[in-house]
């Protein structure tokens, strides 16, 4: 599976509610075998969430000009991180679990 196959897909939760579009992926190293595993999806509700992502958010840069911190907070308020096993993508991606449930 390639990142380009997942980015831009529409994400839904287990109840069928639209969450937004996938704008970024989070991969972590599996301690058991050392391989990278897709764990989370960054989903934006609005188009401008794709522009900023969470790169300039206050979580990553707590200091700095207050105007930039406030603008980043406003831009990022519709962007959320979801575990990959709780999201259903449309159209489905081969090789990605398509459960969309909370288990």
PDB file of N, CA, C and O in Angstrom, residues 1 6 11-15 19 22 26 28 37-43 81-89 95-103:
ATOM      1  N   UNK A   1       0.842  -1.172   0.000  1.00  0.00           N
ATOM      2  CA  UNK A   1       0.000   0.000   0.000  1.00  0.00           C
ATOM      3  C   UNK A   1       0.893   1.243   0.000  1.00  0.00           C
ATOM      4  O   UNK A   1       1.881   1.307   0.709  1.00  0.00           O
ATOM      5  N   UNK A   6      -4.136   6.343  -0.021  1.00  0.00           N
ATOM      6  CA  UNK A   6      -4.964   6.675   1.145  1.00  0.00           C
ATOM      7  C   UNK A   6      -5.280   8.168   1.208  1.00  0.00           C
ATOM      8  O   UNK A   6      -6.399   8.563   1.545  1.00  0.00           O
ATOM      9  N   UNK A  11     -13.241   9.816   4.702  1.00  0.00           N
ATOM     10  CA  UNK A  11     -13.245   8.958   5.886  1.00  0.00           C
ATOM     11  C   UNK A  11     -14.590   9.038   6.588  1.00  0.00           C
ATOM     12  O   UNK A  11     -15.165  10.122   6.739  1.00  0.00           O
ATOM     13  N   UNK A  12     -15.082   7.868   7.018  1.00  0.00           N
ATOM     14  CA  UNK A  12     -16.328   7.753   7.770  1.00  0.00           C
ATOM     15  C   UNK A  12     -16.051   7.009   9.062  1.00  0.00           C
ATOM     16  O   UNK A  12     -15.139   6.185   9.124  1.00  0.00           O
ATOM     17  N   UNK A  13     -16.850   7.280  10.084  1.00  0.00           N
ATOM     18  CA  UNK A  13     -16.712   6.533  11.333  1.00  0.00           C
ATOM     19  C   UNK A  13     -17.541   5.259  11.262  1.00  0.00           C
ATOM     20  O   UNK A  13     -18.146   4.949  10.235  1.00  0.00           O
ATOM     21  N   UNK A  14     -17.577   4.504  12.356  1.00  0.00           N
ATOM     22  CA  UNK A  14     -18.297   3.240  12.390  1.00  0.00           C
ATOM     23  C   UNK A  14     -19.795   3.372  12.200  1.00  0.00           C
ATOM     24  O   UNK A  14     -20.466   2.432  11.770  1.00  0.00           O
ATOM     25  N   UNK A  15     -20.358   4.547  12.510  1.00  0.00           N
ATOM     26  CA  UNK A  15     -21.797   4.780  12.355  1.00  0.00           C
ATOM     27  C   UNK A  15     -22.167   5.341  10.989  1.00  0.00           C
ATOM     28  O   UNK A  15     -23.333   5.655  10.739  1.00  0.00           O
ATOM     29  N   UNK A  19     -16.363  12.012   8.374  1.00  0.00           N
ATOM     30  CA  UNK A  19     -15.376  12.691   9.210  1.00  0.00           C
ATOM     31  C   UNK A  19     -14.619  13.760   8.436  1.00  0.00           C
ATOM     32  O   UNK A  19     -14.198  14.756   8.997  1.00  0.00           O
ATOM     33  N   UNK A  22      -8.800  12.404   4.291  1.00  0.00           N
ATOM     34  CA  UNK A  22      -7.498  12.044   4.853  1.00  0.00           C
ATOM     35  C   UNK A  22      -6.443  12.982   4.278  1.00  0.00           C
ATOM     36  O   UNK A  22      -6.305  13.092   3.057  1.00  0.00           O
ATOM     37  N   UNK A  26       0.040   8.627   9.911  1.00  0.00           N
ATOM     38  CA  UNK A  26       0.980   8.461  11.020  1.00  0.00           C
ATOM     39  C   UNK A  26       1.421   7.008  11.021  1.00  0.00           C
ATOM     40  O   UNK A  26       0.593   6.100  11.101  1.00  0.00           O
ATOM     41  N   UNK A  28       4.213   4.212  12.808  1.00  0.00           N
ATOM     42  CA  UNK A  28       5.093   3.987  13.964  1.00  0.00           C
ATOM     43  C   UNK A  28       5.790   2.654  13.771  1.00  0.00           C
ATOM     44  O   UNK A  28       5.279   1.755  13.117  1.00  0.00           O
ATOM     45  N   UNK A  37       4.345   0.549  10.766  1.00  0.00           N
ATOM     46  CA  UNK A  37       2.937   0.173  10.700  1.00  0.00           C
ATOM     47  C   UNK A  37       2.092   1.440  10.690  1.00  0.00           C
ATOM     48  O   UNK A  37       2.321   2.364  11.471  1.00  0.00           O
ATOM     49  N   UNK A  38       1.108   1.500   9.790  1.00  0.00           N
ATOM     50  CA  UNK A  38       0.162   2.615   9.756  1.00  0.00           C
ATOM     51  C   UNK A  38      -0.738   2.523  10.977  1.00  0.00           C
ATOM     52  O   UNK A  38      -1.433   1.529  11.169  1.00  0.00           O
ATOM     53  N   UNK A  39      -0.721   3.554  11.833  1.00  0.00           N
ATOM     54  CA  UNK A  39      -1.498   3.511  13.069  1.00  0.00           C
ATOM     55  C   UNK A  39      -2.636   4.517  13.097  1.00  0.00           C
ATOM     56  O   UNK A  39      -3.693   4.225  13.634  1.00  0.00           O
ATOM     57  N   UNK A  40      -2.441   5.714  12.541  1.00  0.00           N
ATOM     58  CA  UNK A  40      -3.437   6.779  12.636  1.00  0.00           C
ATOM     59  C   UNK A  40      -3.565   7.523  11.313  1.00  0.00           C
ATOM     60  O   UNK A  40      -2.638   7.535  10.503  1.00  0.00           O
ATOM     61  N   UNK A  41      -4.729   8.154  11.140  1.00  0.00           N
ATOM     62  CA  UNK A  41      -4.993   8.996   9.981  1.00  0.00           C
ATOM     63  C   UNK A  41      -5.349  10.393  10.457  1.00  0.00           C
ATOM     64  O   UNK A  41      -6.139  10.556  11.388  1.00  0.00           O
ATOM     65  N   UNK A  42      -4.785  11.404   9.815  1.00  0.00           N
ATOM     66  CA  UNK A  42      -5.134  12.788  10.090  1.00  0.00           C
ATOM     67  C   UNK A  42      -6.214  13.184   9.100  1.00  0.00           C
ATOM     68  O   UNK A  42      -6.006  13.120   7.884  1.00  0.00           O
ATOM     69  N   UNK A  43      -7.380  13.554   9.627  1.00  0.00           N
ATOM     70  CA  UNK A  43      -8.553  13.835   8.793  1.00  0.00           C
ATOM     71  C   UNK A  43      -8.963  15.290   8.989  1.00  0.00           C
ATOM     72  O   UNK A  43      -9.092  15.762  10.117  1.00  0.00           O
ATOM     73  N   UNK A  81      -7.105  13.506  14.603  1.00  0.00           N
ATOM     74  CA  UNK A  81      -6.347  12.276  14.445  1.00  0.00           C
ATOM     75  C   UNK A  81      -7.221  11.098  14.867  1.00  0.00           C
ATOM     76  O   UNK A  81      -7.789  11.102  15.954  1.00  0.00           O
ATOM     77  N   UNK A  82      -7.349  10.093  13.987  1.00  0.00           N
ATOM     78  CA  UNK A  82      -8.174   8.921  14.267  1.00  0.00           C
ATOM     79  C   UNK A  82      -7.341   7.664  14.105  1.00  0.00           C
ATOM     80  O   UNK A  82      -6.563   7.551  13.146  1.00  0.00           O
ATOM     81  N   UNK A  83      -7.515   6.673  15.001  1.00  0.00           N
ATOM     82  CA  UNK A  83      -6.854   5.377  14.792  1.00  0.00           C
ATOM     83  C   UNK A  83      -7.372   4.752  13.494  1.00  0.00           C
ATOM     84  O   UNK A  83      -8.563   4.843  13.180  1.00  0.00           O
ATOM     85  N   UNK A  84      -6.491   4.126  12.762  1.00  0.00           N
ATOM     86  CA  UNK A  84      -6.855   3.598  11.442  1.00  0.00           C
ATOM     87  C   UNK A  84      -7.934   2.525  11.532  1.00  0.00           C
ATOM     88  O   UNK A  84      -8.764   2.404  10.619  1.00  0.00           O
ATOM     89  N   UNK A  85      -7.999   1.782  12.624  1.00  0.00           N
ATOM     90  CA  UNK A  85      -9.004   0.721  12.724  1.00  0.00           C
ATOM     91  C   UNK A  85     -10.398   1.245  13.042  1.00  0.00           C
ATOM     92  O   UNK A  85     -11.356   0.495  13.004  1.00  0.00           O
ATOM     93  N   UNK A  86     -10.538   2.545  13.315  1.00  0.00           N
ATOM     94  CA  UNK A  86     -11.855   3.124  13.596  1.00  0.00           C
ATOM     95  C   UNK A  86     -12.403   3.937  12.438  1.00  0.00           C
ATOM     96  O   UNK A  86     -13.415   4.606  12.571  1.00  0.00           O
ATOM     97  N   UNK A  87     -11.723   3.892  11.300  1.00  0.00           N
ATOM     98  CA  UNK A  87     -12.106   4.714  10.151  1.00  0.00           C
ATOM     99  C   UNK A  87     -12.386   3.802   8.962  1.00  0.00           C
ATOM    100  O   UNK A  87     -11.666   2.840   8.717  1.00  0.00           O
ATOM    101  N   UNK A  88     -13.449   4.121   8.233  1.00  0.00           N
ATOM    102  CA  UNK A  88     -13.780   3.427   6.986  1.00  0.00           C
ATOM    103  C   UNK A  88     -13.558   4.414   5.858  1.00  0.00           C
ATOM    104  O   UNK A  88     -14.059   5.534   5.890  1.00  0.00           O
ATOM    105  N   UNK A  89     -12.781   4.028   4.859  1.00  0.00           N
ATOM    106  CA  UNK A  89     -12.461   4.911   3.748  1.00  0.00           C
ATOM    107  C   UNK A  89     -13.317   4.582   2.531  1.00  0.00           C
ATOM    108  O   UNK A  89     -13.633   3.423   2.282  1.00  0.00           O
ATOM    109  N   UNK A  95      -5.662  -3.774   1.213  1.00  0.00           N
ATOM    110  CA  UNK A  95      -4.591  -3.948   2.185  1.00  0.00           C
ATOM    111  C   UNK A  95      -4.795  -3.174   3.469  1.00  0.00           C
ATOM    112  O   UNK A  95      -4.054  -3.337   4.426  1.00  0.00           O
ATOM    113  N   UNK A  96      -5.796  -2.310   3.510  1.00  0.00           N
ATOM    114  CA  UNK A  96      -6.098  -1.543   4.720  1.00  0.00           C
ATOM    115  C   UNK A  96      -7.339  -2.131   5.353  1.00  0.00           C
ATOM    116  O   UNK A  96      -8.347  -2.342   4.674  1.00  0.00           O
ATOM    117  N   UNK A  97      -7.313  -2.427   6.678  1.00  0.00           N
ATOM    118  CA  UNK A  97      -8.512  -2.979   7.296  1.00  0.00           C
ATOM    119  C   UNK A  97      -9.690  -2.024   7.157  1.00  0.00           C
ATOM    120  O   UNK A  97      -9.580  -0.855   7.439  1.00  0.00           O
ATOM    121  N   UNK A  98     -10.813  -2.537   6.697  1.00  0.00           N
ATOM    122  CA  UNK A  98     -12.009  -1.713   6.452  1.00  0.00           C
ATOM    123  C   UNK A  98     -13.086  -2.064   7.453  1.00  0.00           C
ATOM    124  O   UNK A  98     -14.183  -2.441   7.107  1.00  0.00           O
ATOM    125  N   UNK A  99     -12.740  -1.938   8.748  1.00  0.00           N
ATOM    126  CA  UNK A  99     -13.711  -2.312   9.763  1.00  0.00           C
ATOM    127  C   UNK A  99     -14.583  -1.136  10.151  1.00  0.00           C
ATOM    128  O   UNK A  99     -15.792  -1.232  10.146  1.00  0.00           O
ATOM    129  N   UNK A 100     -13.961  -0.021  10.518  1.00  0.00           N
ATOM    130  CA  UNK A 100     -14.733   1.149  10.917  1.00  0.00           C
ATOM    131  C   UNK A 100     -15.456   0.980  12.222  1.00  0.00           C
ATOM    132  O   UNK A 100     -16.375   1.717  12.528  1.00  0.00           O
ATOM    133  N   UNK A 101     -15.045   0.012  13.056  1.00  0.00           N
ATOM    134  CA  UNK A 101     -15.694  -0.177  14.348  1.00  0.00           C
ATOM    135  C   UNK A 101     -14.731   0.183  15.463  1.00  0.00           C
ATOM    136  O   UNK A 101     -13.605   0.550  15.237  1.00  0.00           O
ATOM    137  N   UNK A 102     -15.205   0.079  16.705  1.00  0.00           N
ATOM    138  CA  UNK A 102     -14.418   0.483  17.857  1.00  0.00           C
ATOM    139  C   UNK A 102     -13.666  -0.670  18.503  1.00  0.00           C
ATOM    140  O   UNK A 102     -13.101  -0.518  19.556  1.00  0.00           O
ATOM    141  N   UNK A 103     -13.661  -1.841  17.910  1.00  0.00           N
ATOM    142  CA  UNK A 103     -12.975  -2.974  18.515  1.00  0.00           C
ATOM    143  C   UNK A 103     -11.554  -3.085  18.049  1.00  0.00           C
ATOM    144  O   UNK A 103     -11.137  -2.535  17.106  1.00  0.00           O
TER     145      UNK A 103
END
